[in-house]
Amino acid sequence: MGATFSEKVLGAKAGKKVKAGEVVTVSPDYILSHDNTAAISQKFAQLGVDKVKCPDKIIIILDHVVPASTEKYAQNHKIIREFVEKQGISNFFDIHNGICHQVLSESGFALPGKLILGADSHTTSYGAFGAFSAGIGRSEVASVWATDKIWLRVPDTIKIELKGSFARGTFAKDAILKIIGEQGADRANYKALEFCGRAVKDLTLASRLVFANMAAEMGAKNGYFAPDSRALDFLKQHARTDFKPVFSDSDAEYEAVLKYDLSILEPQVACPHTVDNVKPITEVEGIKFHQGLIGTCTNGRFEDLKVAADILRDKKIHPAVRVLILPASRKEFLKALKKGIIEVLAEAGCVILNSGCGPCLGAHQGILAPGETALSTANRNFQGRMGSRDSKIFLASPATVAASALTGKITDPRKYL
Amino acid sequence: MNKGKVWKYGDNVNTDVIFPGKYTYVLMEPEEMAKHALEDLDPGFAAQVKAGDIIVAGRNFGCGSSREQAASCLKYAGVQAVIAVSFARIFFRNAINQGLPVVQSEKAVRNISAGEEVEVDFESGQIKAEKGTFKFHALPDSVLNILQAGGLIEYTKLFIKNDGT
């Protein structure tokens, strides 16, 4: 019997052959943290060691509240900058770079076969490039900084076979929402997701990031795409270091194989207050909302902003709604700026925000009041996440949010594309 | 462990309703964090919870964010253990790492009601409730060692001391 990608990566790290279910002690290649680095550094201080063990493995990206919105957040950032200086951490990205998952990816750390752990649940994103990446907690990051070791359970793997190509008005976001809606928010708990099938070669890296990012919303430990020529061509330009792609064996053992045909997919919407409460757009059309959000680490890349601009070009958003644009990174923002996309969005009446997490987790810049509803391209719609516990969040693709922004109510984007 | 009064909740109790994102970089003190535990799920919880109380919930408890405060705010609020049908993986790790015992037992959850007193015995792997005694699988030693040390920070301190790392 062959081995899955996850068994191979964790086995190589543990120095032995391992099977799903085993617990291994391993050293990660990179450890990510963001604004929570201040809190982690306090936990690190409790350990009684002065210096981190491997400063070059540590990646710190400020993104959650950038620029700082209050004195408290400013102090938080200051503690982090001092820690970075003291520990000699060179992979530090200050507030002007963007959201950690996009910045880490575009900076060439997300590499095939690498083990990347992060104090953020959407650390699953780097599987888009063939890395094994999983979210962990703050104490664990502090402990890894000190010891360069962590225990991980080797996950079972669910294979998701994608075939067909997207019909007009449907995108990666619709596909992953459909999958989560059918399978449930805990279907992949403690497990790995492997996205494969004939449709994968046509998926852009930005679209693969949507799948891998949202794998977390199915409970997955990690999501994985086998690196193909599209991924390797990108990495030729961007990789920070050497890497060796790792692939599942053809006779590897899977917990389940799920099959989806992209060509029969309709636009999908996740309704309040869980990501698996998914309905086809035809069932929710007409619901009014107050705030649209296009962007985030899920859907804030060039291709997302472009599809929104294609719908909003030479039009104005509905006077009853406000629309926030939150690019995934400064690089993606600049790409869109140079192509005139940012201008189109601003002309339409959208508010362009600094790249960061802000409104997605209700930290700042676009908090919802009681009774308000948001239509967002983010990955999570839990009660109270964007502000008041009496507000609601619907999740959809950038095309759906842009089309809906024109009418002030949830609208099928196929009418505008 | 001593008997504890049960607070019962449903499926998919997520990290945002356990400890809202707006507090994650603002509240650092244990007493402050405890005051906001479960705020967006059950606004009355934090004021009424007593030391030693037990949370009983459905599937996928703690899903969502990796924020460790979702586990630590419950511990600081005095919660003795969480019994659920299943736990989201990062919450499960965080709970162990914060020294908050987590127990998986669908049968117990189905048979325990809000307000009753239950007792969790980790050595025998049993939950004693009004409707009977329910067994659960003991945690692996590597995980129990962290719980017994009082959480990962304490455990790592021991590791560093013994290993000389």
Coordinates of C-alpha atoms in Angstrom, one line a residue:
Chain A
M1 CA 0.0 0.0 0.0
G2 CA 1.3 3.4 -1.0
A3 CA 1.4 6.6 1.1
T4 CA -0.5 9.9 0.9
F5 CA 1.1 13.3 0.5
S6 CA 0.6 13.9 4.3
E7 CA 2.0 10.6 5.3
K8 CA 5.1 11.2 3.2
V9 CA 5.8 14.8 4.3
L10 CA 5.3 14.0 8.0
G11 CA 7.1 10.7 7.6
A12 CA 10.1 12.4 6.1
K13 CA 10.2 14.9 8.9
A14 CA 9.9 12.1 11.5
G15 CA 12.6 10.1 9.8
K16 CA 10.4 7.0 9.4
K17 CA 7.5 5.5 7.5
V18 CA 4.3 6.6 9.1
K19 CA 0.6 5.9 8.6
A20 CA -2.5 8.0 9.2
G21 CA -3.4 8.1 12.9
E22 CA 0.2 8.0 14.2
V23 CA 1.5 10.8 16.3
V24 CA 4.9 12.1 15.3
T25 CA 7.3 14.7 16.7
V26 CA 8.6 17.0 14.0
S27 CA 10.5 20.2 13.2
P28 CA 8.6 22.6 10.9
D29 CA 10.3 24.4 8.0
Y30 CA 8.5 27.7 8.8
I31 CA 6.4 29.1 11.6
L32 CA 4.0 32.0 10.9
S33 CA 2.5 34.4 13.3
H34 CA 0.9 37.8 12.9
D35 CA -0.4 40.5 15.3
N36 CA -0.7 37.7 17.8
T37 CA 3.1 37.7 18.0
A38 CA 3.0 40.1 20.9
A39 CA 1.0 37.6 23.0
I40 CA 3.1 34.7 21.8
S41 CA 6.3 36.6 22.8
Q42 CA 4.8 36.9 26.3
K43 CA 4.3 33.2 26.5
F44 CA 7.8 32.6 25.1
A45 CA 9.1 34.8 27.9
Q46 CA 7.5 32.4 30.4
L47 CA 9.6 29.6 29.1
G48 CA 12.7 31.0 30.6
V49 CA 14.8 30.9 27.4
D50 CA 16.3 34.1 26.0
K51 CA 16.7 33.4 22.3
V52 CA 14.5 31.6 19.8
K53 CA 16.1 28.4 18.5
C54 CA 15.8 29.0 14.7
P55 CA 15.2 32.6 13.9
D56 CA 15.3 31.9 10.1
K57 CA 12.2 29.6 10.4
I58 CA 10.1 32.4 11.9
I59 CA 7.9 34.5 9.7
I60 CA 6.0 37.4 11.2
I61 CA 3.5 39.4 9.2
L62 CA 1.5 42.3 10.7
D63 CA -2.0 42.2 9.1
H64 CA -4.8 42.0 11.6
V65 CA -5.2 45.6 12.5
V66 CA -3.1 47.6 10.1
P67 CA -2.4 50.5 10.5
A68 CA -3.1 50.3 14.2
S69 CA -6.5 51.7 15.0
T70 CA -6.0 52.3 18.7
E71 CA -3.1 53.0 21.1
K72 CA -3.5 49.4 22.4
Y73 CA -3.0 48.0 18.9
A74 CA -0.1 50.4 18.3
Q75 CA 1.6 49.2 21.5
N76 CA 1.0 45.6 20.3
H77 CA 2.8 46.3 17.1
K78 CA 5.6 48.1 18.9
I79 CA 6.2 45.0 21.1
I80 CA 6.4 42.9 18.0
R81 CA 8.9 45.1 16.2
E82 CA 11.1 45.2 19.3
F83 CA 10.9 41.4 19.6
V84 CA 11.9 41.0 15.9
E85 CA 14.9 43.2 16.4
K86 CA 16.0 41.5 19.6
Q87 CA 15.7 38.0 18.1
G88 CA 17.2 38.8 14.8
I89 CA 14.2 37.7 12.8
S90 CA 14.7 38.7 9.1
N91 CA 11.4 37.4 7.7
F92 CA 9.4 40.3 9.2
F93 CA 6.7 42.0 7.1
D94 CA 5.4 45.3 8.6
I95 CA 1.9 46.8 8.1
H96 CA 2.3 47.8 4.5
N97 CA 2.6 44.3 3.0
G98 CA -0.7 42.6 3.2
I99 CA -2.5 39.6 4.7
C100 CA -0.2 36.9 6.0
H101 CA -1.4 34.1 3.8
Q102 CA -1.0 36.1 0.6
V103 CA 2.3 37.6 1.6
L104 CA 3.8 34.3 2.7
S105 CA 2.7 32.8 -0.6
E106 CA 3.8 35.6 -3.0
S107 CA 7.1 35.9 -1.1
G108 CA 8.0 32.3 -2.0
F109 CA 7.9 30.6 1.4
A110 CA 4.9 28.4 0.4
L111 CA 6.9 25.6 -1.3
P112 CA 6.1 22.1 -2.2
G113 CA 6.9 19.5 0.4
K114 CA 7.6 22.0 3.2
L115 CA 6.0 21.8 6.6
I116 CA 4.6 25.2 7.5
L117 CA 2.7 25.8 10.8
G118 CA 1.0 29.1 11.7
A119 CA -0.9 30.7 14.6
D120 CA -3.9 31.2 12.2
S121 CA -6.6 28.8 11.2
H122 CA -6.3 29.6 7.5
T123 CA -2.7 28.5 7.4
T124 CA -4.1 25.7 5.3
S125 CA -3.7 28.0 2.3
Y126 CA -0.2 27.0 1.3
G127 CA -1.4 23.6 0.2
A128 CA -2.2 25.5 -3.0
F129 CA 1.5 25.2 -3.8
G130 CA 1.9 21.7 -2.5
A131 CA 3.1 22.5 1.0
F132 CA 1.8 20.7 4.2
S133 CA 0.4 23.6 6.2
A134 CA -1.7 23.7 9.3
G135 CA -2.9 26.1 12.0
I136 CA -1.8 25.8 15.6
G137 CA -2.3 27.8 18.8
R138 CA -0.2 30.6 20.4
S139 CA 1.4 28.5 23.1
E140 CA 2.4 26.0 20.5
V141 CA 4.2 28.7 18.5
A142 CA 6.0 29.8 21.6
S143 CA 7.0 26.3 22.3
V144 CA 8.2 25.6 18.8
W145 CA 10.2 28.9 18.9
A146 CA 12.0 27.5 21.9
T147 CA 12.4 23.8 21.1
D148 CA 11.9 23.6 17.3
K149 CA 9.6 20.6 18.0
I150 CA 5.9 19.9 17.9
W151 CA 3.7 16.8 18.0
L152 CA 1.3 16.3 15.1
R153 CA -1.1 13.5 14.3
V154 CA -0.7 12.2 10.8
P155 CA -4.1 12.9 9.2
D156 CA -6.3 10.6 7.1
T157 CA -6.9 12.1 3.7
I158 CA -10.2 12.8 1.8
K159 CA -9.7 13.1 -1.9
I160 CA -11.8 15.6 -3.8
E161 CA -11.9 15.0 -7.5
L162 CA -12.9 18.0 -9.6
K163 CA -13.9 17.7 -13.2
G164 CA -15.4 20.0 -15.8
S165 CA -14.8 23.7 -16.2
F166 CA -16.6 26.6 -14.5
A167 CA -19.8 27.8 -16.3
R168 CA -20.3 31.6 -16.7
G169 CA -20.6 33.4 -13.4
T170 CA -19.2 30.6 -11.2
F171 CA -15.8 30.4 -9.6
A172 CA -13.6 28.6 -7.1
K173 CA -15.5 30.2 -4.3
D174 CA -18.8 28.7 -5.5
A175 CA -17.2 25.3 -5.8
I176 CA -15.7 25.2 -2.3
L177 CA -18.9 26.6 -0.8
K178 CA -20.9 23.9 -2.6
I179 CA -18.5 21.2 -1.2
I180 CA -18.6 22.6 2.4
G181 CA -22.4 22.9 2.2
E182 CA -22.9 19.3 1.2
Q183 CA -20.2 17.8 3.4
G184 CA -20.6 19.9 6.5
A185 CA -18.3 22.1 8.5
D186 CA -16.7 19.2 10.4
R187 CA -16.5 16.6 7.6
A188 CA -12.8 17.0 7.4
N189 CA -12.0 17.5 11.1
Y190 CA -8.5 16.2 11.9
K191 CA -8.2 15.2 8.2
A192 CA -6.3 16.3 5.1
L193 CA -8.1 17.3 1.8
E194 CA -6.4 16.5 -1.5
F195 CA -7.8 18.4 -4.4
C196 CA -7.3 16.6 -7.7
G197 CA -8.9 15.6 -10.9
R198 CA -9.0 16.8 -14.5
A199 CA -10.2 20.3 -13.6
V200 CA -7.2 21.2 -11.5
K201 CA -4.8 22.0 -14.3
D202 CA -7.1 24.9 -15.4
L203 CA -7.3 26.4 -12.0
T204 CA -5.2 29.5 -11.5
L205 CA -3.0 29.6 -8.4
A206 CA -5.3 32.3 -7.0
S207 CA -8.2 29.9 -7.4
R208 CA -6.3 27.1 -5.7
L209 CA -5.7 29.4 -2.8
V210 CA -9.4 29.8 -2.4
F211 CA -9.9 26.0 -2.1
A212 CA -6.9 25.5 0.3
N213 CA -7.8 28.6 2.4
M214 CA -11.4 27.4 2.8
A215 CA -10.3 23.8 3.6
A216 CA -10.2 25.1 7.2
E217 CA -13.9 25.7 7.0
M218 CA -14.5 22.0 6.5
G219 CA -12.4 21.4 9.6
A220 CA -9.4 20.2 7.6
K221 CA -5.9 20.1 9.1
N222 CA -4.5 20.9 5.7
G223 CA -5.5 21.1 2.0
Y224 CA -3.3 20.0 -0.9
F225 CA -2.9 20.5 -4.6
A226 CA -0.1 18.4 -6.3
P227 CA 2.3 21.0 -7.7
D228 CA 2.0 21.0 -11.5
S229 CA 3.7 23.1 -14.2
R230 CA 1.6 26.1 -13.3
A231 CA 2.8 26.1 -9.7
L232 CA 6.4 25.2 -10.6
D233 CA 6.6 28.0 -13.2
F234 CA 5.5 30.5 -10.5
L235 CA 8.0 29.1 -8.0
K236 CA 10.8 29.3 -10.5
Q237 CA 10.5 33.1 -10.2
H238 CA 9.6 33.3 -6.5
A239 CA 10.9 30.3 -4.4
R240 CA 13.1 31.4 -1.5
T241 CA 14.9 28.2 -1.2
D242 CA 15.3 24.7 -2.7
F243 CA 12.3 22.3 -2.5
K244 CA 11.3 18.9 -3.5
P245 CA 7.7 18.3 -4.6
V246 CA 5.9 15.5 -2.8
F247 CA 3.1 13.5 -4.4
S248 CA 0.7 10.9 -3.1
D249 CA 1.3 7.4 -4.4
S250 CA -1.3 6.1 -6.9
D251 CA -2.2 3.2 -4.5
A252 CA -2.4 5.4 -1.4
E253 CA -5.2 4.8 1.0
Y254 CA -8.0 7.5 1.2
E255 CA -10.7 7.8 3.8
A256 CA -13.1 8.9 1.1
V257 CA -13.2 10.0 -2.5
L258 CA -15.7 12.8 -3.3
K259 CA -16.5 13.9 -6.9
Y260 CA -17.6 17.2 -8.1
D261 CA -18.4 18.5 -11.6
L262 CA -17.7 22.2 -11.9
S263 CA -19.6 22.6 -15.1
I264 CA -23.0 22.0 -13.4
L265 CA -22.3 24.4 -10.6
E266 CA -24.5 27.5 -9.9
P267 CA -23.3 30.5 -7.9
Q268 CA -23.5 29.6 -4.2
V269 CA -24.1 31.6 -1.0
A270 CA -23.3 30.6 2.6
C271 CA -26.1 32.0 4.8
P272 CA -25.8 33.0 8.5
H273 CA -24.3 31.8 10.8
T274 CA -22.3 28.8 9.6
V275 CA -20.2 28.3 6.5
D276 CA -21.9 25.1 5.7
N277 CA -25.4 26.7 5.6
V278 CA -25.0 27.0 1.8
K279 CA -27.8 27.6 -0.8
P280 CA -27.8 28.1 -4.5
I281 CA -28.1 31.8 -5.4
T282 CA -31.6 31.3 -6.9
E283 CA -32.9 30.5 -3.3
V284 CA -31.5 33.7 -1.7
E285 CA -31.8 36.3 -4.5
G286 CA -33.4 39.5 -3.3
I287 CA -32.2 39.5 0.3
K288 CA -31.2 43.1 1.1
F289 CA -27.8 43.9 2.7
H290 CA -26.0 47.0 3.9
Q291 CA -22.3 46.3 3.4
G292 CA -20.4 44.5 0.7
L293 CA -16.9 43.3 1.3
I294 CA -14.7 42.2 -1.7
G295 CA -11.3 41.0 -0.8
T296 CA -9.6 39.2 2.2
C297 CA -7.1 36.3 2.1
T298 CA -9.8 34.2 0.5
N299 CA -10.8 36.4 -2.5
G300 CA -8.7 39.6 -2.6
R301 CA -6.3 38.8 -5.4
F302 CA -6.0 40.4 -8.8
E303 CA -8.4 38.0 -10.5
D304 CA -11.0 38.7 -7.8
L305 CA -10.7 42.4 -8.0
K306 CA -10.8 42.2 -11.8
V307 CA -14.1 40.3 -12.0
A308 CA -15.6 42.8 -9.6
A309 CA -14.4 45.7 -11.7
D310 CA -15.7 44.0 -14.9
I311 CA -19.2 44.1 -13.4
L312 CA -19.0 47.5 -11.8
R313 CA -17.3 49.3 -14.8
D314 CA -19.0 52.6 -15.6
K315 CA -21.8 51.9 -13.1
K316 CA -22.5 53.1 -9.5
I317 CA -23.2 50.9 -6.5
H318 CA -26.7 51.1 -5.1
P319 CA -27.2 54.1 -2.8
A320 CA -28.4 51.9 0.1
V321 CA -25.2 49.9 0.3
R322 CA -21.6 50.6 1.0
V323 CA -18.8 48.4 -0.5
L324 CA -15.4 47.8 0.9
I325 CA -12.4 46.6 -1.2
L326 CA -9.8 44.8 0.8
P327 CA -6.9 43.6 -1.4
A328 CA -5.1 40.5 -0.2
S329 CA -1.7 42.2 -0.4
R330 CA 0.0 45.4 -1.6
K331 CA 1.4 43.5 -4.6
E332 CA -2.1 42.4 -5.6
F333 CA -3.3 46.0 -5.0
L334 CA -0.5 47.4 -7.2
K335 CA -1.3 44.9 -10.0
A336 CA -4.9 46.0 -9.9
L337 CA -3.9 49.7 -9.7
K338 CA -1.7 49.5 -12.7
K339 CA -4.4 47.9 -14.8
G340 CA -7.0 50.6 -13.9
I341 CA -9.1 48.2 -11.8
I342 CA -8.8 50.2 -8.6
E343 CA -9.9 53.3 -10.4
V344 CA -13.0 51.4 -11.8
L345 CA -13.9 50.3 -8.3
A346 CA -13.4 53.7 -6.7
E347 CA -15.4 55.4 -9.5
A348 CA -18.3 52.9 -8.8
G349 CA -18.3 54.2 -5.2
C350 CA -16.3 51.5 -3.4
V351 CA -14.1 52.3 -0.4
I352 CA -10.5 51.1 -1.0
L353 CA -8.9 49.8 2.3
N354 CA -5.3 49.1 3.2
S355 CA -4.6 45.4 2.7
G356 CA -5.2 43.5 5.9
C357 CA -7.8 41.5 7.9
G358 CA -9.7 44.4 9.6
P359 CA -13.4 44.0 8.9
C360 CA -13.3 40.3 8.2
L361 CA -12.9 39.6 11.9
G362 CA -14.6 42.7 13.1
A363 CA -11.5 44.4 14.3
H364 CA -11.8 47.8 12.6
Q365 CA -12.8 49.5 9.3
G366 CA -16.3 48.4 8.6
I367 CA -17.9 47.0 11.8
L368 CA -21.6 46.0 11.5
A369 CA -24.3 47.7 13.6
P370 CA -27.1 45.7 15.2
G371 CA -29.6 44.6 12.5
E372 CA -27.2 45.1 9.7
T373 CA -26.3 42.5 7.0
A374 CA -23.1 42.0 5.1
L375 CA -22.4 40.2 1.8
S376 CA -18.7 39.2 1.9
T377 CA -16.1 37.3 -0.1
A378 CA -14.4 36.2 3.2
N379 CA -14.2 32.7 4.5
R380 CA -16.3 32.9 7.7
N381 CA -19.8 34.1 8.7
F382 CA -20.0 33.2 12.3
Q383 CA -22.5 35.3 14.5
G384 CA -21.0 38.6 15.6
R385 CA -17.8 38.1 13.6
M386 CA -17.9 41.4 11.8
G387 CA -19.4 43.4 14.7
S388 CA -22.7 43.2 16.5
R389 CA -24.0 39.8 17.5
D390 CA -27.3 40.9 16.0
S391 CA -25.8 41.3 12.5
K392 CA -25.7 38.8 9.7
I393 CA -23.1 37.7 7.2
F394 CA -23.6 36.0 3.8
L395 CA -20.6 34.7 1.9
A396 CA -20.2 34.5 -1.8
S397 CA -17.8 35.0 -4.8
P398 CA -16.5 38.4 -5.8
A399 CA -18.8 38.4 -8.9
T400 CA -21.8 37.8 -6.7
V401 CA -20.9 40.6 -4.3
A402 CA -20.2 43.0 -7.1
A403 CA -23.5 42.2 -9.0
S404 CA -25.4 42.5 -5.7
A405 CA -23.7 45.9 -5.0
L406 CA -25.4 47.3 -8.0
T407 CA -28.9 46.3 -6.9
G408 CA -28.6 46.5 -3.1
K409 CA -29.8 42.9 -2.7
I410 CA -28.3 39.5 -3.3
T411 CA -28.2 39.2 -7.1
D412 CA -27.2 36.4 -9.5
P413 CA -23.9 37.6 -11.2
R414 CA -24.8 35.7 -14.4
K415 CA -27.1 38.6 -15.2
Y416 CA -24.0 40.9 -15.5
L417 CA -21.4 38.7 -17.0
Chain B
M1 CA -12.5 15.5 39.7
N2 CA -15.4 17.1 41.6
K3 CA -19.0 17.3 40.4
G4 CA -19.8 20.2 38.2
K5 CA -23.0 21.9 37.0
V6 CA -23.7 21.5 33.3
W7 CA -24.1 24.3 30.8
K8 CA -25.5 22.7 27.6
Y9 CA -25.1 24.0 24.0
G10 CA -25.6 22.7 20.5
D11 CA -23.5 21.9 17.4
N12 CA -20.7 24.1 15.9
V13 CA -20.1 26.4 18.9
N14 CA -17.5 28.5 17.2
T15 CA -14.5 30.5 18.4
D16 CA -16.2 33.8 17.5
V17 CA -19.1 33.2 19.9
I18 CA -16.8 31.8 22.5
F19 CA -14.3 34.7 22.4
P20 CA -15.1 37.5 19.9
G21 CA -12.4 38.5 17.5
K22 CA -12.6 42.2 18.5
Y23 CA -11.1 41.3 21.9
T24 CA -8.3 39.1 20.7
Y25 CA -5.6 41.8 20.7
V26 CA -7.2 43.9 23.4
L27 CA -7.9 41.7 26.4
M28 CA -4.9 40.0 27.8
E29 CA -5.7 39.6 31.5
P30 CA -7.3 36.3 32.6
E31 CA -10.1 38.0 34.7
E32 CA -10.9 40.3 31.8
M33 CA -11.0 37.4 29.3
A34 CA -13.2 35.3 31.6
K35 CA -15.8 38.1 31.7
H36 CA -16.4 37.7 27.9
A37 CA -16.5 33.9 27.7
L38 CA -19.3 32.7 25.4
E39 CA -20.5 36.3 25.1
D40 CA -22.1 36.0 21.7
L41 CA -23.6 32.6 22.4
D42 CA -25.0 33.0 25.9
P43 CA -24.6 36.5 27.2
G44 CA -25.5 35.4 30.7
F45 CA -22.9 32.7 31.0
A46 CA -19.9 34.7 32.2
A47 CA -21.7 36.3 35.1
Q48 CA -23.3 33.1 36.3
V49 CA -20.7 30.4 35.7
K50 CA -19.1 28.9 38.9
A51 CA -15.7 27.4 39.3
G52 CA -15.9 23.7 38.5
D53 CA -18.9 23.9 36.0
I54 CA -18.8 21.8 33.0
I55 CA -19.8 22.6 29.4
V56 CA -21.6 19.9 27.4
A57 CA -22.0 20.5 23.6
G58 CA -22.7 18.9 20.3
R59 CA -20.5 18.4 17.2
N60 CA -17.4 20.4 16.2
F61 CA -17.1 22.5 19.4
G62 CA -14.5 25.3 19.0
C63 CA -14.6 25.4 15.2
G64 CA -13.2 28.5 13.4
S65 CA -10.3 30.6 14.4
S66 CA -7.0 29.3 15.9
R67 CA -7.4 31.8 18.8
E68 CA -6.2 30.1 22.0
Q69 CA -8.3 32.5 24.1
A70 CA -11.3 30.4 23.1
A71 CA -9.9 27.7 25.3
S72 CA -8.2 29.9 27.9
C73 CA -11.2 32.2 28.5
L74 CA -13.3 29.1 29.5
K75 CA -10.5 27.9 31.8
Y76 CA -10.2 31.4 33.4
A77 CA -14.0 31.4 33.8
G78 CA -13.7 28.3 36.0
V79 CA -14.9 25.7 33.5
Q80 CA -13.6 22.3 34.7
A81 CA -14.0 20.4 31.5
V82 CA -15.8 20.4 28.1
I83 CA -17.6 17.3 27.0
A84 CA -18.7 17.3 23.3
V85 CA -19.7 14.9 20.5
S86 CA -16.6 16.2 18.7
F87 CA -14.1 19.0 18.8
A88 CA -12.5 21.1 16.0
R89 CA -8.9 20.2 15.8
I90 CA -7.2 23.4 16.6
F91 CA -9.5 24.0 19.6
F92 CA -8.7 20.5 20.8
R93 CA -5.0 21.2 20.7
N94 CA -5.5 24.7 22.3
A95 CA -7.6 23.2 25.2
I96 CA -5.0 20.6 26.0
N97 CA -2.2 23.2 25.7
Q98 CA -4.1 25.5 28.2
G99 CA -4.7 22.6 30.6
L100 CA -8.4 22.5 29.9
P101 CA -9.6 18.9 29.8
V102 CA -11.7 17.9 26.8
V103 CA -13.8 14.8 26.6
Q104 CA -15.4 13.2 23.5
S105 CA -18.6 11.2 24.1
E106 CA -21.7 11.3 22.0
K107 CA -23.6 9.1 24.3
A108 CA -22.9 11.3 27.3
V109 CA -23.9 14.4 25.4
R110 CA -27.2 12.9 24.4
N111 CA -28.1 11.9 27.9
I112 CA -26.9 14.9 29.9
S113 CA -29.3 17.8 30.5
A114 CA -28.5 21.5 31.3
G115 CA -28.3 22.2 35.0
E116 CA -27.6 18.6 36.2
E117 CA -24.4 17.8 38.1
V118 CA -21.9 15.4 36.5
E119 CA -18.5 14.1 37.4
V120 CA -15.7 13.3 35.0
D121 CA -13.2 10.6 36.0
F122 CA -10.1 10.8 33.8
E123 CA -8.4 7.8 35.3
S124 CA -11.2 5.4 34.7
G125 CA -12.4 7.2 31.6
Q126 CA -16.0 7.6 32.9
I127 CA -18.6 10.4 33.1
K128 CA -21.0 9.9 35.9
A129 CA -24.4 11.6 35.2
E130 CA -28.0 11.4 36.4
K131 CA -29.0 9.0 33.6
G132 CA -26.0 6.7 34.1
T133 CA -22.3 6.3 33.6
F134 CA -20.7 6.8 30.2
K135 CA -17.3 5.6 29.2
F136 CA -14.9 7.6 27.0
H137 CA -11.5 6.9 25.3
A138 CA -8.6 8.0 27.4
L139 CA -6.3 10.5 25.7
P140 CA -2.9 9.3 24.5
D141 CA 0.0 9.6 27.1
S142 CA 1.8 12.3 25.1
V143 CA -1.3 14.5 25.3
L144 CA -2.1 13.6 29.0
N145 CA 1.4 14.6 30.0
I146 CA 0.7 18.1 28.7
L147 CA -2.6 18.3 30.6
Q148 CA -1.0 17.0 33.8
A149 CA 1.8 19.5 33.5
G150 CA -0.9 22.2 33.6
G151 CA -0.6 23.1 29.9
L152 CA 2.0 23.3 27.1
I153 CA 4.0 26.2 28.6
E154 CA 4.6 24.3 31.8
Y155 CA 5.3 21.1 29.9
T156 CA 7.8 22.8 27.6
K157 CA 9.6 24.3 30.6
L158 CA 10.0 20.8 32.0
F159 CA 11.2 19.6 28.5
I160 CA 13.8 22.4 28.3
K161 CA 15.0 21.6 31.8
N162 CA 15.3 17.9 31.2
D163 CA 16.6 18.1 27.6
G164 CA 19.0 20.9 28.1
T165 CA 17.7 22.3 24.8

